[in-house]
Each structure stands twice: as structure tokens, then as C-alpha cells.
Coordinates of N, CA, C and O in Angstrom, one line a residue:
M266 N 183.5 161.3 93.6 CA 182.1 161.2 94.8 C 181.1 161.0 93.7 O 181.1 161.8 92.8
T267 N 180.0 160.9 93.6 CA 178.8 160.8 92.7 C 177.6 161.7 93.4 O 177.3 161.8 94.9
D268 N 177.1 162.0 92.1 CA 176.0 162.7 92.5 C 175.1 162.0 92.4 O 174.6 161.7 91.4
H269 N 174.0 161.8 93.6 CA 172.9 160.7 94.3 C 171.2 161.3 93.7 O 170.6 160.5 93.5
T270 N 171.4 162.3 93.0 CA 170.4 163.3 92.7 C 169.4 163.1 91.2 O 169.1 163.9 90.9
S271 N 171.2 163.7 90.6 CA 170.2 164.0 88.9 C 170.9 162.5 88.6 O 171.5 161.5 88.9
L272 N 169.8 162.0 87.2 CA 170.4 160.8 86.6 C 170.4 160.7 84.9 O 170.3 161.5 84.6
P273 N 171.8 159.9 85.0 CA 172.4 160.0 83.6 C 171.5 159.3 83.0 O 170.2 158.8 83.0
A274 N 171.4 160.4 81.5 CA 170.7 159.8 80.3 C 170.4 158.5 80.1 O 169.6 157.4 79.7
D275 N 171.4 157.3 80.0 CA 171.8 156.2 80.1 C 171.5 155.1 80.5 O 172.0 154.2 80.6
L276 N 170.7 154.8 81.7 CA 170.6 154.0 82.7 C 169.7 153.4 81.5 O 168.8 152.9 81.2
P277 N 169.8 151.7 82.6 CA 169.1 150.9 81.4 C 168.1 150.4 82.5 O 168.0 150.4 83.3
V278 N 166.8 150.1 81.5 CA 165.4 150.0 81.8 C 165.6 148.5 82.4 O 165.7 147.8 81.6
P279 N 164.6 148.4 83.3 CA 164.6 147.4 83.8 C 163.2 146.7 83.4 O 162.7 147.9 82.9
E280 N 163.3 145.3 83.5 CA 162.6 144.4 82.1 C 161.4 143.4 83.1 O 162.4 144.1 84.7
D281 N 160.2 143.6 82.8 CA 159.5 143.2 83.9 C 159.4 142.0 84.1 O 159.1 140.9 82.7
D282 N 160.4 141.8 84.8 CA 160.1 139.6 85.0 C 159.4 139.1 85.0 O 159.8 137.9 85.2
G283 N 158.1 139.6 85.9 CA 157.1 139.1 86.7 C 156.7 138.6 87.9 O 156.0 138.6 88.0
A284 N 158.1 138.7 88.5 CA 158.3 138.5 90.4 C 157.9 139.6 90.7 O 157.9 139.3 92.0
A285 N 156.5 140.3 90.1 CA 155.6 140.9 91.3 C 154.2 140.8 90.4 O 153.4 141.4 91.3
A286 N 153.8 139.8 89.6 CA 152.6 140.0 89.2 C 151.7 139.1 90.4 O 150.7 138.8 89.4
H287 N 152.7 138.2 91.3 CA 151.5 137.6 92.6 C 151.0 138.9 93.0 O 149.7 138.4 94.1
L288 N 151.3 139.6 93.5 CA 151.1 140.7 94.3 C 149.5 141.1 94.9 O 149.1 141.0 95.8
P289 N 149.1 141.9 93.6 CA 147.6 142.3 92.9 C 146.7 141.4 94.2 O 146.6 140.3 93.8
G290 N 146.4 141.9 95.1 CA 145.0 141.2 95.8 C 145.4 140.3 96.8 O 144.5 140.0 98.0
A291 N 147.1 140.9 97.6 CA 147.4 139.6 97.9 C 147.3 140.1 99.8 O 147.5 141.7 99.2
R292 N 147.3 140.1 100.6 CA 147.1 140.5 102.5 C 148.5 141.2 102.7 O 149.2 140.1 102.8
M293 N 148.6 142.4 103.2 CA 150.0 142.4 104.4 C 149.9 141.6 105.2 O 149.2 141.1 105.8
P294 N 151.6 141.5 105.2 CA 151.9 140.3 106.6 C 151.5 141.4 107.6 O 152.0 142.1 107.7
H295 N 151.1 140.1 109.1 CA 151.4 141.0 110.6 C 152.9 140.8 110.0 O 154.1 139.9 110.6
L296 N 153.7 142.4 110.2 CA 155.0 142.3 110.9 C 155.2 144.3 110.4 O 154.4 145.1 110.1
E297 N 156.2 143.5 111.8 CA 156.9 145.8 112.1 C 157.5 145.8 111.8 O 158.2 145.1 111.5
L298 N 158.0 147.3 111.1 CA 158.9 147.4 110.9 C 159.7 149.4 111.9 O 158.4 149.4 111.8
H299 N 160.5 149.0 111.5 CA 160.8 150.1 112.6 C 161.3 151.4 111.2 O 161.2 151.3 110.7
A300 N 160.7 152.7 111.9 CA 160.2 153.8 111.4 C 161.0 155.0 112.1 O 162.2 154.5 112.7
T301 N 161.4 155.6 111.0 CA 162.6 156.9 110.9 C 162.1 157.4 112.5 O 163.5 158.3 112.9
D302 N 161.3 158.0 113.2 CA 160.6 159.0 114.0 C 160.8 157.7 115.2 O 159.9 158.0 116.3
G303 N 161.2 156.7 115.4 CA 161.0 155.4 116.3 C 160.6 155.2 116.8 O 160.4 153.8 117.3
T304 N 159.0 154.9 115.7 CA 159.0 154.1 116.0 C 158.6 152.4 115.2 O 159.1 152.3 114.8
A305 N 157.2 151.7 116.0 CA 156.7 150.1 115.1 C 156.3 150.6 114.0 O 154.9 150.6 114.4
V306 N 155.8 150.4 112.5 CA 154.8 150.2 111.9 C 154.6 149.0 111.8 O 155.0 148.1 110.7
G307 N 152.9 148.6 111.9 CA 152.6 147.6 111.5 C 152.0 146.8 110.3 O 150.9 148.0 109.9
L308 N 152.6 146.2 109.0 CA 152.2 146.6 107.7 C 150.4 145.8 107.2 O 149.9 146.2 106.5
D309 N 150.0 145.7 108.6 CA 149.0 144.8 108.0 C 147.7 145.2 109.1 O 146.8 144.9 109.1
A310 N 148.4 146.9 109.9 CA 147.6 147.6 110.7 C 147.5 148.7 109.9 O 148.6 149.3 110.6
L311 N 148.2 149.2 108.6 CA 147.6 150.3 108.1 C 147.2 151.4 108.1 O 146.9 152.8 108.1
G312 N 145.6 150.8 108.9 CA 144.6 151.8 109.3 C 143.2 151.7 107.0 O 144.2 151.0 106.3
A313 N 142.7 152.4 107.5 CA 141.8 152.5 106.7 C 142.3 153.5 105.2 O 142.9 154.6 105.5
G314 N 141.8 153.2 104.2 CA 142.5 154.3 103.0 C 143.5 153.3 102.2 O 143.7 152.2 102.5
R315 N 144.4 154.5 101.4 CA 145.3 153.7 100.2 C 146.4 154.6 101.5 O 146.8 155.4 101.9
T316 N 147.8 153.9 101.9 CA 148.6 153.5 101.7 C 149.7 153.1 100.4 O 149.5 152.0 99.9
V317 N 150.9 154.4 100.4 CA 151.6 154.3 99.4 C 152.8 153.3 99.7 O 153.2 154.4 100.7
L318 N 153.2 152.7 99.4 CA 154.9 151.7 100.0 C 155.6 152.2 99.4 O 155.2 150.8 98.1
Y319 N 156.8 152.6 98.7 CA 157.3 152.3 97.5 C 158.6 151.8 98.5 O 159.5 152.2 99.3
V320 N 159.6 151.0 97.9 CA 160.0 150.0 97.9 C 161.5 150.1 97.3 O 161.3 150.2 96.0
Y321 N 162.6 150.5 97.3 CA 164.2 150.7 96.7 C 165.1 149.9 97.4 O 165.5 149.9 98.7
P322 N 166.4 149.9 96.7 CA 167.4 149.6 97.1 C 168.5 150.0 97.9 O 168.1 149.2 99.1
L323 N 168.0 151.4 98.0 CA 168.9 152.2 98.5 C 169.5 152.9 98.1 O 169.9 153.7 96.8
T324 N 169.4 154.6 99.3 CA 169.8 155.8 98.8 C 171.1 156.0 99.4 O 171.5 155.7 100.6
G325 N 171.8 156.7 98.1 CA 172.8 157.5 99.3 C 173.3 158.7 99.7 O 172.0 159.2 99.8
R326 N 174.8 158.4 100.2 CA 175.0 159.7 100.6 C 175.9 160.0 99.8 O 176.6 159.8 100.1
P327 N 175.7 162.1 100.1 CA 177.3 162.1 100.1 C 178.2 162.2 101.0 O 178.8 161.9 101.9
G328 N 179.4 161.9 99.8 CA 180.5 161.6 100.1 C 180.8 159.6 100.1 O 181.7 159.4 101.1
T329 N 179.7 159.6 100.3 CA 179.4 157.1 100.6 C 179.3 156.6 99.0 O 178.5 157.4 98.4
D330 N 180.2 156.2 98.1 CA 180.2 155.1 96.8 C 179.1 154.6 97.1 O 179.0 153.9 98.0
V331 N 178.5 154.4 96.2 CA 177.1 153.1 95.8 C 178.2 151.6 95.6 O 179.5 152.6 95.1
P332 N 177.7 150.9 95.6 CA 178.3 149.4 94.5 C 178.9 149.5 93.9 O 178.2 150.2 92.8
Q333 N 180.5 149.0 93.9 CA 180.8 149.2 91.9 C 179.7 148.8 90.9 O 179.3 147.4 91.4
G334 N 179.7 149.5 89.8 CA 178.8 149.3 88.3 C 176.9 148.7 88.8 O 176.6 148.8 88.0
W335 N 176.6 150.2 90.0 CA 175.7 150.7 90.4 C 174.8 151.6 89.3 O 174.0 150.3 89.2
D336 N 175.4 152.0 88.3 CA 174.5 152.7 87.1 C 174.0 151.5 86.3 O 173.4 151.7 85.1
S337 N 175.2 150.6 86.0 CA 175.0 149.3 84.9 C 173.5 148.4 85.7 O 173.3 147.5 84.6
I338 N 173.2 147.9 86.4 CA 172.3 147.5 87.4 C 170.6 147.8 86.4 O 170.4 149.1 87.8
P339 N 170.4 147.4 86.3 CA 168.9 147.9 85.3 C 168.0 148.1 86.5 O 167.5 147.3 87.6
G340 N 167.9 149.3 87.6 CA 166.9 150.3 88.1 C 167.3 150.2 89.2 O 166.4 150.6 90.2
A341 N 168.6 150.4 89.7 CA 168.9 150.4 90.8 C 169.3 151.7 91.0 O 168.6 152.2 92.2
R342 N 169.7 152.4 90.0 CA 170.2 154.4 90.1 C 168.8 154.7 90.1 O 167.6 154.9 90.0
G343 N 168.2 155.6 91.3 CA 167.8 156.8 91.1 C 166.9 157.0 92.3 O 165.7 156.9 92.1
C344 N 167.2 156.0 93.6 CA 166.5 156.2 95.3 C 166.4 157.5 95.2 O 165.2 158.3 95.7
T345 N 167.7 158.3 95.3 CA 167.6 159.6 95.9 C 166.5 160.6 95.3 O 165.3 161.2 95.6
S346 N 166.7 160.1 94.3 CA 165.6 161.2 93.0 C 164.2 160.3 93.3 O 163.4 161.3 92.7
E347 N 164.2 159.3 93.6 CA 163.2 159.2 93.7 C 161.9 159.3 94.8 O 160.8 159.7 94.8
T348 N 162.7 159.3 95.7 CA 162.8 159.7 97.3 C 162.2 161.5 97.3 O 161.1 161.5 97.5
C349 N 162.7 162.4 96.7 CA 162.9 163.1 96.6 C 161.3 163.9 95.5 O 161.2 165.2 95.7
G350 N 161.1 163.1 94.9 CA 159.7 163.2 94.3 C 158.3 163.1 95.3 O 157.5 163.6 94.8
F351 N 158.7 161.7 95.4 CA 157.2 161.6 96.8 C 157.0 162.5 97.8 O 156.4 162.9 98.3
R352 N 158.9 163.1 98.4 CA 158.8 163.9 98.7 C 157.9 165.6 98.7 O 157.0 166.1 98.7
D353 N 157.7 165.9 96.9 CA 158.2 167.2 96.2 C 156.1 167.1 96.3 O 155.6 167.7 95.8
H354 N 155.9 165.9 95.7 CA 154.5 165.4 95.7 C 153.6 164.6 96.4 O 152.4 164.8 96.9
H355 N 154.1 165.2 98.2 CA 153.2 164.4 99.4 C 152.1 164.9 99.1 O 150.8 164.6 99.3
Q356 N 151.5 166.0 99.2 CA 151.0 166.8 99.3 C 149.9 166.6 98.5 O 148.2 166.6 98.6
D357 N 150.2 166.2 97.4 CA 149.9 166.5 96.2 C 149.1 164.3 95.9 O 148.0 164.5 96.0
L358 N 149.6 163.9 96.7 CA 149.6 162.4 97.6 C 148.3 161.9 97.4 O 147.8 161.2 98.2
L359 N 148.2 163.1 99.0 CA 147.6 163.0 100.0 C 146.1 163.3 99.2 O 145.3 163.4 99.4
A360 N 146.0 164.6 98.6 CA 145.0 165.2 98.0 C 144.1 164.0 96.9 O 142.8 163.7 97.1
A361 N 144.9 163.3 96.9 CA 144.8 162.6 95.7 C 143.6 161.3 95.8 O 143.3 160.5 95.3
G362 N 144.2 160.9 97.4 CA 143.3 160.0 98.1 C 144.8 158.8 98.9 O 144.3 157.7 99.7
A363 N 145.4 159.4 98.9 CA 146.5 158.8 99.5 C 146.5 158.7 101.3 O 146.7 160.4 101.6
A364 N 145.9 157.9 102.0 CA 146.0 158.4 103.8 C 148.2 158.6 104.5 O 147.6 159.4 105.0
Q365 N 148.3 157.6 103.7 CA 150.3 157.4 104.1 C 151.1 157.5 102.8 O 150.6 157.2 102.2
V366 N 152.0 157.5 103.2 CA 152.8 157.9 101.8 C 154.7 156.7 102.6 O 154.6 157.6 103.9
Y367 N 155.0 156.1 102.2 CA 156.2 155.4 103.7 C 156.8 154.9 102.0 O 156.8 154.2 101.4
G368 N 158.3 155.3 102.8 CA 159.6 154.3 101.7 C 159.9 153.6 102.5 O 160.1 153.2 103.7
L369 N 160.5 152.7 102.5 CA 161.4 151.1 102.5 C 162.5 150.9 101.8 O 162.3 150.6 100.8
S370 N 163.5 150.7 102.3 CA 164.4 150.0 102.1 C 164.9 149.0 102.9 O 164.9 148.4 104.1
S371 N 165.8 148.0 102.8 CA 166.8 146.8 103.7 C 167.6 147.6 104.9 O 168.3 147.6 105.3
Q372 N 167.9 149.2 104.1 CA 169.3 150.0 104.8 C 168.3 150.2 106.5 O 167.3 150.2 106.7
D373 N 169.3 150.3 107.4 CA 168.6 150.6 109.2 C 168.8 151.7 109.2 O 168.8 152.9 108.0
S374 N 167.8 152.5 110.7 CA 167.1 153.4 110.4 C 168.0 154.7 110.7 O 167.3 155.7 110.6
D375 N 169.1 154.7 111.5 CA 170.1 155.6 111.8 C 170.2 156.1 110.0 O 169.9 156.9 109.9
Y376 N 170.5 155.1 109.5 CA 170.9 155.5 107.7 C 169.7 156.6 107.4 O 170.4 157.6 106.4
Q377 N 168.5 156.2 107.2 CA 167.3 156.6 106.7 C 166.5 157.8 108.0 O 166.3 158.3 106.7
R378 N 167.1 157.7 108.8 CA 166.9 158.8 109.2 C 168.0 160.0 109.0 O 167.6 161.0 108.7
E379 N 169.7 159.9 108.8 CA 170.4 161.0 108.0 C 169.4 161.6 107.0 O 169.5 162.4 106.6
V380 N 169.1 160.5 106.1 CA 168.3 160.8 104.6 C 167.5 161.3 104.6 O 167.0 162.8 104.5
T381 N 166.2 161.0 105.4 CA 165.2 161.8 106.1 C 165.2 163.5 106.5 O 164.5 164.0 105.9
E382 N 166.0 163.6 106.9 CA 167.0 165.1 107.6 C 167.4 165.4 106.6 O 167.1 166.4 106.5
R383 N 168.0 165.3 105.8 CA 168.7 165.9 105.1 C 167.8 166.4 103.7 O 168.3 167.3 103.2
L384 N 167.5 165.1 102.9 CA 166.0 165.4 102.1 C 164.5 166.1 102.4 O 163.9 166.6 101.9
R385 N 164.9 166.1 104.0 CA 164.2 167.5 104.6 C 162.1 166.5 104.3 O 161.4 167.3 103.7
L386 N 162.0 165.4 104.4 CA 161.2 164.1 104.4 C 159.9 164.2 104.6 O 159.9 164.6 106.1
P387 N 159.2 164.3 104.4 CA 157.4 164.7 105.6 C 157.0 163.6 105.4 O 156.0 163.4 105.8
F388 N 157.2 162.5 105.7 CA 156.8 160.9 105.8 C 157.6 160.2 106.3 O 159.3 160.6 106.4
R389 N 157.7 159.0 106.5 CA 158.6 158.2 107.0 C 158.7 157.0 106.4 O 158.2 156.7 106.1
M390 N 160.2 156.6 106.9 CA 160.6 155.7 106.1 C 160.6 154.2 107.1 O 160.9 154.8 108.2
L391 N 161.1 153.5 106.2 CA 160.6 152.1 107.2 C 161.6 151.0 106.9 O 162.9 151.1 105.7
S392 N 162.6 150.8 107.9 CA 163.4 150.0 107.9 C 163.7 148.5 108.3 O 162.6 147.7 109.0
D393 N 164.1 148.2 107.0 CA 164.1 145.9 107.1 C 165.1 145.8 106.4 O 165.7 145.1 105.9
P394 N 166.4 145.6 107.7 CA 167.4 145.4 107.0 C 167.3 143.9 107.0 O 168.3 142.8 106.4
A395 N 166.7 142.3 107.4 CA 166.6 141.1 107.3 C 165.7 140.9 106.1 O 165.7 140.5 105.7
R396 N 164.8 142.0 105.3 CA 164.4 141.8 104.2 C 162.9 140.8 104.3 O 163.1 140.1 103.5
S397 N 162.5 141.0 105.4 CA 161.3 140.2 105.9 C 160.2 140.6 104.8 O 159.4 139.5 104.8
L398 N 159.9 141.7 104.0 CA 158.6 141.9 103.5 C 159.5 140.9 102.5 O 158.3 140.4 102.0
A399 N 160.6 140.8 101.9 CA 160.4 140.1 100.3 C 159.8 138.9 101.2 O 159.8 138.3 100.5
R400 N 160.7 138.2 102.1 CA 160.5 136.8 102.6 C 158.8 137.0 102.8 O 158.4 135.7 102.2
A401 N 158.4 137.6 103.8 CA 156.8 137.5 103.5 C 155.6 137.5 102.1 O 155.2 136.8 102.0
L402 N 156.4 138.6 101.4 CA 155.3 138.0 100.2 C 156.4 137.8 98.6 O 155.8 137.7 97.4
D403 N 157.6 137.3 99.1 CA 158.3 136.6 97.3 C 158.1 138.3 97.1 O 157.8 138.0 95.4
L404 N 158.9 139.1 97.4 CA 159.3 140.5 96.4 C 160.4 139.9 95.8 O 161.3 139.5 96.6
P405 N 160.6 140.8 94.9 CA 161.6 141.1 94.0 C 163.4 141.3 94.2 O 163.2 142.4 94.9
T406 N 164.1 140.5 94.7 CA 165.6 141.5 95.4 C 166.6 141.1 94.1 O 166.3 140.0 93.3
F407 N 167.9 141.7 94.7 CA 168.7 141.6 93.6 C 170.2 141.4 94.8 O 170.2 141.8 95.2
T408 N 171.6 140.9 94.3 CA 172.2 140.8 94.6 C 173.6 141.8 93.8 O 173.7 141.5 92.7
T409 N 174.8 142.3 94.9 CA 176.0 143.2 94.8 C 176.3 144.0 95.1 O 175.7 143.8 96.1
S410 N 177.7 142.8 95.4 CA 178.7 144.0 96.1 C 178.5 143.0 97.5 O 178.4 143.8 98.6
G411 N 178.3 141.8 97.0 CA 177.9 141.4 98.3 C 176.2 141.2 99.2 O 176.3 141.0 100.7
L412 N 175.6 142.5 98.4 CA 174.7 142.7 99.3 C 173.4 142.3 98.7 O 173.1 142.5 97.8
T413 N 172.4 142.0 99.8 CA 170.7 141.7 98.9 C 170.0 142.9 99.3 O 169.8 143.3 100.4
L414 N 169.6 143.7 97.9 CA 169.0 144.9 97.9 C 167.5 144.7 96.9 O 166.9 143.6 96.3
Y415 N 166.6 145.4 98.2 CA 165.2 144.9 97.3 C 165.3 145.9 95.7 O 165.7 146.8 95.0
K416 N 164.8 145.1 95.0 CA 164.4 145.9 93.3 C 163.4 147.0 93.7 O 162.4 146.8 94.1
R417 N 163.3 147.5 93.0 CA 162.2 149.1 93.0 C 161.1 148.7 92.9 O 160.4 147.9 91.8
L418 N 160.2 149.5 93.3 CA 158.6 148.8 93.1 C 157.6 149.6 94.8 O 158.2 150.2 95.8
T419 N 156.6 149.5 94.4 CA 155.4 150.1 94.3 C 154.5 150.0 94.7 O 153.9 149.1 93.8
L420 N 153.7 149.4 95.9 CA 152.6 149.1 96.1 C 151.8 149.5 96.8 O 151.4 151.2 97.6
I421 N 150.1 149.8 96.2 CA 149.1 150.6 97.2 C 148.9 149.9 97.4 O 148.0 148.7 97.4
I422 N 148.5 149.9 98.9 CA 147.7 149.1 99.9 C 146.2 149.9 100.5 O 146.4 151.2 100.7
K423 N 145.3 149.1 100.0 CA 144.0 149.4 100.6 C 143.8 148.8 101.6 O 143.6 147.4 101.7
D424 N 143.4 149.0 102.7 CA 142.7 148.3 103.7 C 143.0 147.2 103.7 O 142.3 145.7 103.7
G425 N 144.5 146.7 104.6 CA 144.9 145.6 104.7 C 145.8 144.8 103.3 O 145.7 143.8 103.5
M426 N 145.1 144.8 102.0 CA 145.2 144.6 100.7 C 146.3 145.4 99.9 O 146.0 146.3 99.1
I427 N 147.0 144.7 98.9 CA 148.1 145.5 97.7 C 146.9 145.0 96.9 O 146.4 144.7 96.1
E428 N 146.8 146.8 96.6 CA 145.0 146.8 95.0 C 145.6 147.0 94.1 O 145.4 146.7 93.1
H429 N 147.4 147.5 94.2 CA 148.1 147.8 92.7 C 149.9 147.4 93.1 O 149.6 148.3 94.2
V430 N 150.1 147.5 91.8 CA 151.9 147.1 92.0 C 151.8 148.2 90.9 O 151.5 147.7 89.6
F431 N 153.4 148.8 91.6 CA 154.6 149.5 90.2 C 155.2 148.9 90.2 O 156.2 148.5 91.2
Y432 N 155.6 147.7 88.9 CA 157.2 147.4 89.0 C 156.9 147.3 87.6 O 156.0 146.2 86.5
P433 N 158.3 147.2 86.9 CA 159.0 147.4 87.5 C 158.9 149.3 86.7 O 158.2 149.6 86.3
V434 N 159.8 149.4 88.1 CA 159.6 151.5 87.9 C 160.4 152.0 87.4 O 161.5 151.9 87.9
F435 N 160.4 152.8 86.5 CA 161.3 153.7 85.2 C 160.3 155.0 84.9 O 159.5 154.7 84.3
P436 N 161.4 155.3 84.8 CA 162.3 156.1 85.3 C 161.4 156.5 86.5 O 160.8 157.8 87.4
P437 N 163.0 156.1 87.8 CA 162.5 156.3 88.9 C 162.1 158.3 89.6 O 161.6 158.1 90.4
D438 N 162.5 159.3 89.2 CA 163.0 160.6 89.2 C 161.0 160.5 88.8 O 160.6 162.0 89.5
K439 N 160.5 160.4 87.9 CA 159.1 160.6 87.4 C 158.0 159.9 88.1 O 157.3 159.5 87.5
H440 N 158.7 159.0 89.3 CA 157.8 157.6 89.2 C 156.4 158.0 90.2 O 155.6 158.0 90.4
A441 N 156.9 159.0 91.8 CA 155.7 159.9 91.6 C 154.8 160.5 91.4 O 153.6 160.3 91.4
G442 N 155.3 161.0 90.6 CA 154.3 161.3 89.4 C 152.9 160.7 89.4 O 152.0 160.6 88.3
Q443 N 153.7 159.5 88.7 CA 152.7 157.8 87.8 C 152.5 157.9 88.8 O 151.0 157.7 88.8
V444 N 152.4 157.2 90.0 CA 151.9 157.2 91.6 C 150.4 157.9 91.4 O 149.4 157.4 92.2
L445 N 150.5 159.8 91.3 CA 149.9 160.7 91.8 C 148.6 160.4 90.8 O 147.5 161.1 90.6
A446 N 149.0 159.9 89.3 CA 148.0 160.1 88.7 C 146.8 159.0 88.7 O 146.1 158.6 88.3
W447 N 148.2 157.5 88.8 CA 146.2 156.4 89.3 C 146.2 156.4 90.4 O 145.2 156.4 90.2
L448 N 146.7 157.9 91.4 CA 145.6 157.4 92.5 C 144.2 158.9 92.2 O 143.3 158.3 92.3
S449 N 144.7 159.5 91.3 CA 143.3 160.6 90.8 C 142.7 160.1 89.4 O 141.6 160.0 90.1
D450 N 143.2 158.7 88.9 CA 142.4 158.1 88.1 C 141.1 157.2 89.0 O 140.5 156.7 88.6
N451 N 141.9 156.8 89.9 CA 140.9 155.6 91.0 C 141.3 156.3 92.3 O 140.2 155.4 93.0
A452 N 140.5 157.8 92.6 CA 140.1 158.1 93.7 C 138.9 157.8 93.7 O 138.3 157.7 95.2
H453 N 137.9 157.6 92.9 CA 136.5 157.1 92.9 C 135.8 155.7 93.4 O 134.8 154.9 93.1
R454 N 137.4 154.9 92.8 CA 137.4 153.3 92.7 C 136.7 152.8 94.0 O 137.8 153.0 95.7
P455 N 136.0 152.4 94.6 CA 135.6 151.4 96.3 C 136.5 150.4 96.5 O 137.7 150.0 95.4

């Protein structure tokens, strides 16, 4: 059984392949995704202020193996530790100017609900099994073990537009702190 919260010291570092360079300044598409609380969230109607939307490949579950070779795929490992970081920094992120925080993967809402409950997340997760957001914004993905998954990235969305993109994200367990630092540095930016 794999421990999904601790990260090996020798994880391969993802390279910036330019696959997210086109995103700053893009408008969020008219797309509704199911959230873990049973509601639908319109990505083009997130409301005023900044929204943190972190996108990740998949979250592991105790007793469930991740795809074969997972640790050797740059940027794949670390979804649970990344999510725990956003959980642990949630109040700090809000205090630094985030109006809301969401996690997004291609896993279904039932799978994500289990993660939300087990990790005691104070925010909703969004399910995109059809990878509709990837198609609408040309987001980077990768394929392993017959699954097409999102590459890890974080969007800072302000008033319906992508203001900033973190890509590639590494190390994932420290990423919420990186987002918090960016929000703090840009708190008074119009």
C-alpha cells in the first residue's frame, strides 16, 4: 500500500514545457462542473475577487494503488499533500485576498467526496471527468495506464479572467505556501 501524504525526496521535477503560457488574460469559459457538495459551479461566474483553482491529476486513496510508474512521472505524485497544504492554509489564503478556493481533477464527485471528508477539506472540489476545462482552455494533460489526467497547475482567477498561472507546480506539498506568498504580494494590485 502506498502512503499518499509523504513525498519521496527523489521525485522528478516537471519542466516548463510552455503548455500554460497562453492562459494569463484568458476569460474563463461558460462551463458548469459538479462540486462535492452537490451543487454546480459556473467557472465563468465565480464572482468578484480572486479565486484560487488548483488543478491536479488524481488523489490517491488508502488501500488503492496509483497508476504504475506514478512516482517516475514528473509532476504526478503529490496530489494529497498538495490538497492538505491548501486545507492547512485555507484561512490564510482567504485573509490574503482569495474569495474562494477550489480543487479540480478528472475524478468523479463520489471519489472526491470521500477525499473531502477524509481530509476534512473546508472548500469544495470540482469534478471534470470529461476534461471539459482542458478542452475549453487547452490545459496540459498527460496519459498513463489508459487514463488521461490533468497536469498540475493553479489558476488565479479574478473577475472571470485568469490573472496568474502557476505551472509547473513543484514541490506540490509546498505549493499552497507559494500561492499564499503571491496573493500577499499582490493583495493591493487592482
